[in-house]
mmCIF file of C-alpha atoms in Angstrom:
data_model
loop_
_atom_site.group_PDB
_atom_site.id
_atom_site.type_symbol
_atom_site.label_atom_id
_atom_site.label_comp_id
_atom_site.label_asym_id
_atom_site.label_seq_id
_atom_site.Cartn_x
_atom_site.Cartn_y
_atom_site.Cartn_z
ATOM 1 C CA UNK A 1 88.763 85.770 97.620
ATOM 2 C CA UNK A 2 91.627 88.162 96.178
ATOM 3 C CA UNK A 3 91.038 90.584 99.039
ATOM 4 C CA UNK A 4 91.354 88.298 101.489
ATOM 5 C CA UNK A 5 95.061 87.315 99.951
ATOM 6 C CA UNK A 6 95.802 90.510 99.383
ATOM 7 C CA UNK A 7 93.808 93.456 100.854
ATOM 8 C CA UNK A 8 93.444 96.453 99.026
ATOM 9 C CA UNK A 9 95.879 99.230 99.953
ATOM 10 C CA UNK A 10 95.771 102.704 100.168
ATOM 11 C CA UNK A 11 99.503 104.731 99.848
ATOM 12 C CA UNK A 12 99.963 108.435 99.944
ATOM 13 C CA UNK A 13 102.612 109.740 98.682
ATOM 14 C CA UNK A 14 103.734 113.892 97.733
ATOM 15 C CA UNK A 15 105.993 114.867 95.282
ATOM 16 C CA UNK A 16 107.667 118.076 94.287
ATOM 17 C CA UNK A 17 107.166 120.671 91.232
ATOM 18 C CA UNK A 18 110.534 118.575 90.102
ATOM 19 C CA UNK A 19 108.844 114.980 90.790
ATOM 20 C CA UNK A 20 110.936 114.324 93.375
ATOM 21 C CA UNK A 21 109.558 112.497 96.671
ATOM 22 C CA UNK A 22 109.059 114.997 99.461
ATOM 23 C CA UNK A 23 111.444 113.498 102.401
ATOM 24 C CA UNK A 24 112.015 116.756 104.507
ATOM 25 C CA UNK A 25 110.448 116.327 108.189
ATOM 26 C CA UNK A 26 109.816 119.541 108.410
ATOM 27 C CA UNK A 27 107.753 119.762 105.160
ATOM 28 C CA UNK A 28 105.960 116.357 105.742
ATOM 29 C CA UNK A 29 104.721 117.532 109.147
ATOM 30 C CA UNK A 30 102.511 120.329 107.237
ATOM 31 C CA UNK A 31 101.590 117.694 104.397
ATOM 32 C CA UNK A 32 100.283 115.340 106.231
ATOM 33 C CA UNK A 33 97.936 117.585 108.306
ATOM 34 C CA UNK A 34 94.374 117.810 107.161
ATOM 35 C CA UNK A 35 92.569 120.394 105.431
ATOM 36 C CA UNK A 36 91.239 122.863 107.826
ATOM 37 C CA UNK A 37 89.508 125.877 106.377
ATOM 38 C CA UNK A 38 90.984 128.237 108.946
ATOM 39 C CA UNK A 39 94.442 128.163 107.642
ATOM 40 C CA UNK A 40 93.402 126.526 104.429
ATOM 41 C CA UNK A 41 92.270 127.660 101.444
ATOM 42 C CA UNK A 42 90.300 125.027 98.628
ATOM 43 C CA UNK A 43 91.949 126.024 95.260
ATOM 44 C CA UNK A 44 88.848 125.456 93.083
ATOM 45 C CA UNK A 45 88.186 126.132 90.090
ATOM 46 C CA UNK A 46 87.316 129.805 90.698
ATOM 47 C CA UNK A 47 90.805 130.012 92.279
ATOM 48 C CA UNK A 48 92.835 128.855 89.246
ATOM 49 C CA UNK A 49 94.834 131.868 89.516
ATOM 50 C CA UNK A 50 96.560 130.847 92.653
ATOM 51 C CA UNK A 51 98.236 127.903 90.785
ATOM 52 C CA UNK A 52 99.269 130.298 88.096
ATOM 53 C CA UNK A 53 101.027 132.868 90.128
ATOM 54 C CA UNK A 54 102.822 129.709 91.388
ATOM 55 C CA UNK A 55 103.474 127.820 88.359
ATOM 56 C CA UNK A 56 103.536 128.591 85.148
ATOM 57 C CA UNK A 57 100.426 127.785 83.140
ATOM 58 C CA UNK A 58 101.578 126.610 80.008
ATOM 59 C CA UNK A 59 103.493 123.813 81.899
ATOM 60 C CA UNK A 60 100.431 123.370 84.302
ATOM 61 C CA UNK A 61 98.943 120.174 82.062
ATOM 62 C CA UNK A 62 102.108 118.673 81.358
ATOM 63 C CA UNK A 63 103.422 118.809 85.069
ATOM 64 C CA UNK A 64 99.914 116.873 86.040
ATOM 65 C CA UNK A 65 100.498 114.383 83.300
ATOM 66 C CA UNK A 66 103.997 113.648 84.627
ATOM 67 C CA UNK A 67 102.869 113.738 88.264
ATOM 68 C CA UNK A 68 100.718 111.078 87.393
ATOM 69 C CA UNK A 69 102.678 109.253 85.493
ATOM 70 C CA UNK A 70 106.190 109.184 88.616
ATOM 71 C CA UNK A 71 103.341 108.611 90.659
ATOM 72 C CA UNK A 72 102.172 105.386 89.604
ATOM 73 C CA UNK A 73 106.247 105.044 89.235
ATOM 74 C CA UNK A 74 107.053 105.796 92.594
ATOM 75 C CA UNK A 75 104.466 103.540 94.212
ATOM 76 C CA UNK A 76 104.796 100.632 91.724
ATOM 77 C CA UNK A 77 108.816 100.597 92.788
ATOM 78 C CA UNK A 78 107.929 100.565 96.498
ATOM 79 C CA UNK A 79 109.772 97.975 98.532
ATOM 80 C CA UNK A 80 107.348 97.677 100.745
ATOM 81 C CA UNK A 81 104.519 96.993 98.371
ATOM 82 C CA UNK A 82 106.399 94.606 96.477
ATOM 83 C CA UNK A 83 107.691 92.867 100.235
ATOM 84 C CA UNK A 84 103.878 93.084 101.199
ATOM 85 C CA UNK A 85 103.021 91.289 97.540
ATOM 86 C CA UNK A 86 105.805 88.564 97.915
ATOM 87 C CA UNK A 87 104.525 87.596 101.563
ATOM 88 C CA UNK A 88 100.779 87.923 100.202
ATOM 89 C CA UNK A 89 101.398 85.651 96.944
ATOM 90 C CA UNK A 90 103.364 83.171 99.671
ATOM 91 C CA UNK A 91 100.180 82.680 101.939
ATOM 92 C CA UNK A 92 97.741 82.965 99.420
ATOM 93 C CA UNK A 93 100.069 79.716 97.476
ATOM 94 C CA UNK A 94 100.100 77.517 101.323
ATOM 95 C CA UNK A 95 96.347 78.222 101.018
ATOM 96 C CA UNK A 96 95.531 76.441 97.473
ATOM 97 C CA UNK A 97 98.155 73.738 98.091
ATOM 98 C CA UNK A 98 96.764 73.040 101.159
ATOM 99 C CA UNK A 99 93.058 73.181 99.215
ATOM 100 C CA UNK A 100 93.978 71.007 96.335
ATOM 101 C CA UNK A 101 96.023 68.281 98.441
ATOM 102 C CA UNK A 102 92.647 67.996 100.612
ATOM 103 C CA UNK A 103 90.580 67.822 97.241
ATOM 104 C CA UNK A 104 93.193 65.511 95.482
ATOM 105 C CA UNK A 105 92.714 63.171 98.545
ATOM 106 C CA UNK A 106 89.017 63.228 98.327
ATOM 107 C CA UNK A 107 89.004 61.861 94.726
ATOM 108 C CA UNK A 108 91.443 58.940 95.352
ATOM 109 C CA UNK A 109 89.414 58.380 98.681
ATOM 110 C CA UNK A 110 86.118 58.489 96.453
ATOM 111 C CA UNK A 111 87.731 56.454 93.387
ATOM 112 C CA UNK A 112 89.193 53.733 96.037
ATOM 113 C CA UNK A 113 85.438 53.555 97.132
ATOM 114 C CA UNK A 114 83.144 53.650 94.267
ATOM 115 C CA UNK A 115 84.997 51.648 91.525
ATOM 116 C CA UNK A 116 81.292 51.203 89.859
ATOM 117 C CA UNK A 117 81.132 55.202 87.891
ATOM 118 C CA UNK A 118 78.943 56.353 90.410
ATOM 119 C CA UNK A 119 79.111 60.082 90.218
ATOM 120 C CA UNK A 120 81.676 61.671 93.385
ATOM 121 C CA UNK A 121 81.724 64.893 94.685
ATOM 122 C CA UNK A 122 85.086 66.280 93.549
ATOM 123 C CA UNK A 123 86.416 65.720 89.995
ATOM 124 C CA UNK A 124 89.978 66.317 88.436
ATOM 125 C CA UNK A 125 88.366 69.150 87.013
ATOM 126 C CA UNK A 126 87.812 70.745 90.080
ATOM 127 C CA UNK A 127 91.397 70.199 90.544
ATOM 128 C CA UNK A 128 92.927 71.585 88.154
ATOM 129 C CA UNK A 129 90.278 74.068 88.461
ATOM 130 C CA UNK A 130 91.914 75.160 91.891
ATOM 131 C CA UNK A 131 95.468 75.150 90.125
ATOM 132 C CA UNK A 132 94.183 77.686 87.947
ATOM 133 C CA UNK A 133 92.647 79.954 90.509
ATOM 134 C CA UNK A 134 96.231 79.597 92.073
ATOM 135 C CA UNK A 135 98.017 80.089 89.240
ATOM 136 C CA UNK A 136 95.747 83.354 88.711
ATOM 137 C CA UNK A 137 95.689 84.980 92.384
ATOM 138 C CA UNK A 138 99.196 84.682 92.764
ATOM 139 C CA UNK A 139 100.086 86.254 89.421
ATOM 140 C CA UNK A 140 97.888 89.153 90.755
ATOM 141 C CA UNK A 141 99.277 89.472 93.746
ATOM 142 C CA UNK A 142 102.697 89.938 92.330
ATOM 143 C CA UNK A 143 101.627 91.885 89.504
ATOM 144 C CA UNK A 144 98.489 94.168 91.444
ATOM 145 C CA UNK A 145 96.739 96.769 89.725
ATOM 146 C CA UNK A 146 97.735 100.379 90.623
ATOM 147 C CA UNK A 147 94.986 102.779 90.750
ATOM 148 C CA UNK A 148 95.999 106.271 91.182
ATOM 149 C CA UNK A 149 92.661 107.278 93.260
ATOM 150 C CA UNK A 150 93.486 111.345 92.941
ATOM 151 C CA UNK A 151 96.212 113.577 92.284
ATOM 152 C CA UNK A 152 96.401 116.770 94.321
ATOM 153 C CA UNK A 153 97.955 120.124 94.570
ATOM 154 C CA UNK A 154 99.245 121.855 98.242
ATOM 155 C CA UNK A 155 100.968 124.459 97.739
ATOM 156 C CA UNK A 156 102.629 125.400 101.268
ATOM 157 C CA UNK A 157 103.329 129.180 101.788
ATOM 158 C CA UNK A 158 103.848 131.985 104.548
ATOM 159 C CA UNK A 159 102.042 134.082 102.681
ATOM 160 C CA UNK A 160 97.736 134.532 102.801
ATOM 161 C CA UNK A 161 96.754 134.257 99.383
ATOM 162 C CA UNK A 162 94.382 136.770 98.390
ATOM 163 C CA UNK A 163 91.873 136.276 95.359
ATOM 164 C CA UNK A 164 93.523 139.101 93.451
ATOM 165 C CA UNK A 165 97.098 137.189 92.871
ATOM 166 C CA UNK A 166 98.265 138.559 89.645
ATOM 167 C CA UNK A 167 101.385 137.931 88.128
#
């Protein structure tokens, strides 16, 4: 029911060796194409010594850690997201209202009609059962979970990297 409310969403976002949001057109046009292996080269694990001619690998872990960390920042600060949250939590609170008024209806309709305690089909329970789901939802929505799916490394460059980079 969540995702219907509020769909997952998926946000990429590249940031500089000085965690700084990449906003150069220029730069973004090259990001944002995919990998392709003719111009392209995978820096695996057998290629660690790429990333060290480039950056210095006793600050290596520690520039991760804080790319993760403006990461989650960044997209956790982003007006969009947070306009896209407000309009979600909006909809999602017209949706219970408009559930609960049709389910407080249906009990006074059923207690106008059974005054003997038969047993009805909707209880104030299941009323203030909705309220909490409400309540709930809409809490999430403005408050979502931020998942940082993976962190990457592109390193742009004129240059062909060879595997026998040395500093």
């Amino acid at each position: 029911m969540a995702d219907a409310y509020f769909p997952p969403q998926f946000k990429t976002i590249f940031i500089d060796t000085d965690l700084k949001v990449a906003t150069d057109l220029g730069l973004m046009k090259y990001l944002e194409l995919p990998f392709d292996k003719k111009y392209d080269t995978n820096l695996t694990k057998d290629r660690l010594e790429v990333i060290h001619y480039l950056i210095d690998s006793s600050i290596w872990p520690d520039l991760c850690r804080q790319a993760c960390t403006e990461s989650y920042r960044i997209i956790s600060e982003n007006s969009d997201l947070l306009r896209l949250s407000d309009t979600c939590a909006d909809e999602a609170k017209k949706g219970f209202e408009k559930r609960i008024t049709q389910l407080q209806l249906r009990l006074r309709d059923e207690q106008t009609k059974t005054a003997e305690k038969q047993k009805t089909s909707v209880s104030q329970r299941d009323i203030e059962f909705e309220e909490l789901m409400r309540d709930t939802l809409i809490h999430g929505i403005k408050k979502p979970k931020i998942t940082l799916d993976s962190v990457g490394f592109i390193c742009i460059s004129k240059n062909q990297f060879g595997f026998d980079v040395t500093r």
